[in-house]
XYZ file of C-alpha atoms in Angstrom:
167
model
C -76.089 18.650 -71.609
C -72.550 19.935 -71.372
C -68.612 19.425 -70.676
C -66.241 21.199 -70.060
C -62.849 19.531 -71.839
C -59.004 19.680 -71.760
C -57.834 16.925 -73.945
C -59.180 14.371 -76.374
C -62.320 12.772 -76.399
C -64.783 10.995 -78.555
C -68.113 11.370 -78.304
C -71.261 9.745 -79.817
C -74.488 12.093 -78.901
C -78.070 10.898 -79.063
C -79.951 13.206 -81.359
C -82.176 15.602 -78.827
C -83.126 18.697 -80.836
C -84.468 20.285 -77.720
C -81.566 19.504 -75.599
C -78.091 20.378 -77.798
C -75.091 18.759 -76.194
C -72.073 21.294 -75.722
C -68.599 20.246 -75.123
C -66.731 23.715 -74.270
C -62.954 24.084 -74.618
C -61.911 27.328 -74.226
C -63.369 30.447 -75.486
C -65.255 27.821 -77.908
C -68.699 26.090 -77.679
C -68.575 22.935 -79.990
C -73.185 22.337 -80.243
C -74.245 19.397 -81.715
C -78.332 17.818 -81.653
C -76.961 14.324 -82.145
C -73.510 13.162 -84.073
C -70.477 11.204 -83.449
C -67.034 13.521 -83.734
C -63.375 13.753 -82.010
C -62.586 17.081 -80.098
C -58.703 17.703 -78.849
C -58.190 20.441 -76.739
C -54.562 21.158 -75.646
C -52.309 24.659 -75.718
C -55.237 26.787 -76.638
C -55.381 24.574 -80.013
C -58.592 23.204 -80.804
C -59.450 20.787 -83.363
C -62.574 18.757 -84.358
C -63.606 16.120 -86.521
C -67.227 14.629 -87.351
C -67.514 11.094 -88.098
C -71.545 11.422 -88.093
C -73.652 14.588 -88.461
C -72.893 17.822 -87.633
C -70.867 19.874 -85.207
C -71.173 24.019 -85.099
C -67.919 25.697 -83.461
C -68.614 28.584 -82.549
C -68.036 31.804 -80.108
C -68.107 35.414 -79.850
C -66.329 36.226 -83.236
C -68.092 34.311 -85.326
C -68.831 30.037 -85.884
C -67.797 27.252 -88.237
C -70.397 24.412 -89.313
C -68.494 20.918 -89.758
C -70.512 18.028 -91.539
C -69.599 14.354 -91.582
C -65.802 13.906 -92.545
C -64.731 17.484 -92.404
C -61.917 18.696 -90.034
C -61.828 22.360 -88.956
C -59.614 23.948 -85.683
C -59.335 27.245 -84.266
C -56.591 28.904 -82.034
C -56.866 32.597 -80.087
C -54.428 33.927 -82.629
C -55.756 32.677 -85.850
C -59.282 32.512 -85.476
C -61.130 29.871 -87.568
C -59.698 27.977 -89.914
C -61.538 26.795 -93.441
C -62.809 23.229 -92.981
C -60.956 20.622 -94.655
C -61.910 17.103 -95.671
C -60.609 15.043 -92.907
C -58.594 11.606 -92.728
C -60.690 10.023 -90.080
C -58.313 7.385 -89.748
C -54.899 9.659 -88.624
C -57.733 11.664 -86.129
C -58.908 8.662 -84.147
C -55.780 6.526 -83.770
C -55.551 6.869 -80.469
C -58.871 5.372 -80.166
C -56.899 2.456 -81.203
C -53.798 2.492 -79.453
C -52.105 4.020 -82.512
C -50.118 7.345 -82.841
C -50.567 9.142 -86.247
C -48.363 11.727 -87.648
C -48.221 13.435 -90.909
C -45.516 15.863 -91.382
C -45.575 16.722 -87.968
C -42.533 18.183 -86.523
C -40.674 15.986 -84.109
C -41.442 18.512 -81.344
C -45.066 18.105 -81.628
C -44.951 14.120 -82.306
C -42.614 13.922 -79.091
C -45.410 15.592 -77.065
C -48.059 13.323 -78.101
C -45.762 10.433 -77.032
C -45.007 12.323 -73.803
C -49.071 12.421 -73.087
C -49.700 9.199 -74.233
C -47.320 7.342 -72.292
C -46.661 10.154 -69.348
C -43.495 10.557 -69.676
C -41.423 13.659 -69.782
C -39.064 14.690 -73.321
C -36.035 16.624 -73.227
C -34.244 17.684 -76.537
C -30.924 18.467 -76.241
C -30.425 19.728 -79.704
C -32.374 22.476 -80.739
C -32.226 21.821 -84.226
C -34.006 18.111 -84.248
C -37.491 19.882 -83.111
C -38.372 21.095 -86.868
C -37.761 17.665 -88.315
C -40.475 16.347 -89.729
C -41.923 12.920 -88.860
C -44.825 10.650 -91.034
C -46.259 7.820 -89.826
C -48.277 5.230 -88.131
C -47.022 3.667 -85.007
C -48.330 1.174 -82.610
C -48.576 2.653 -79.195
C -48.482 -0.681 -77.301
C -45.418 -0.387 -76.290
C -42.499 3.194 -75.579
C -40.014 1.261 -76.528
C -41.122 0.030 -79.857
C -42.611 3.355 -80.354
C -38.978 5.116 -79.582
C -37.118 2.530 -81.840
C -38.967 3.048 -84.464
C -39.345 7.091 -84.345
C -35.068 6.531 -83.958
C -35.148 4.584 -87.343
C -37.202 6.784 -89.407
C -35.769 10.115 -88.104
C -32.002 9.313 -87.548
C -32.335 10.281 -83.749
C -31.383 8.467 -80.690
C -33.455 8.269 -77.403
C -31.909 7.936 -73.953
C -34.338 6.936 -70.834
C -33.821 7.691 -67.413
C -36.220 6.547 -65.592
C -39.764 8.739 -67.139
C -37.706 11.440 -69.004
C -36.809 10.575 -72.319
C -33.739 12.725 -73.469
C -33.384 13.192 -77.650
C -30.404 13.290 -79.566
């Protein structure tokens, strides 16, 4: 029981201590005998959160053992990182057409927007990407989502067609 995975997914796993599931991204194997937990892969950044059980990341340099509402994430560079107590709900709002960001720089908030809605972002200034963004926005709808990101952050959006240019 394995899968290979470049993105986000949820998974619920039926307990099967003979048969661990494996969901590898990267150089790490993410082994679990039967828990629910949230894995997002993307730019050689890995993170994971357990809603249920237990989840073991782990590879050749050594392994980190996640238990039921801890957070932990590794990248190349850094290694692994201590795990954390995790806010389940900012993890899996996606899972319910929700984007979640907590002092997240605009950069990295605009390219969750770009994934979730497939669009392509452009920043013209330079100096915007740092700016930090909080918040809980309903992903029903780009527009709405762009309005309200231009509110909070004192940016403006301009569409052309699927590329989004920020000001």
């Amino acid at each position: 029981r394995e899968v290979m995975l470049t993105g986000e997914a949820f998974f619920e796993v039926k307990s099967s201590l003979e048969q661990p599931f494996r969901v590898v991204t990267g150089s790490i194997i993410n082994e679990v005998k039967g828990t629910t937990f949230n894995v997002k892969y993307r730019k050689e950044f890995l993170e994971v959160v357990v809603t249920e059980g237990s989840v073991m990341m782990k590879n050749h340099t050594g392994s980190l053992i996640l238990n039921k509402g801890e957070y932990g994430s590794f990248t190349e560079k850094n290694g692994f990182n201590n795990r954390k107590r995790a806010d389940i709900a900012h993890f899996l709002a996606w899972k319910n057409n929700k984007l979640s960001f907590k002092s997240t720089p605009l950069a990295d908030a605009m390219d969750q927007v770009e994934l979730y809605f497939n669009i392509n972002v452009t920043f013209t200034n330079d100096n915007i990407k740092n700016k930090k963004i909080t918040g809980f926005f309903d992903a029903e709808s780009l527009d709405e989502v762009l309005e309200s990101i231009e509110l909070a952050m004192d940016v403006s959006f301009v569409k052309k067609g699927r590329n989004i240019f920020v000001y």
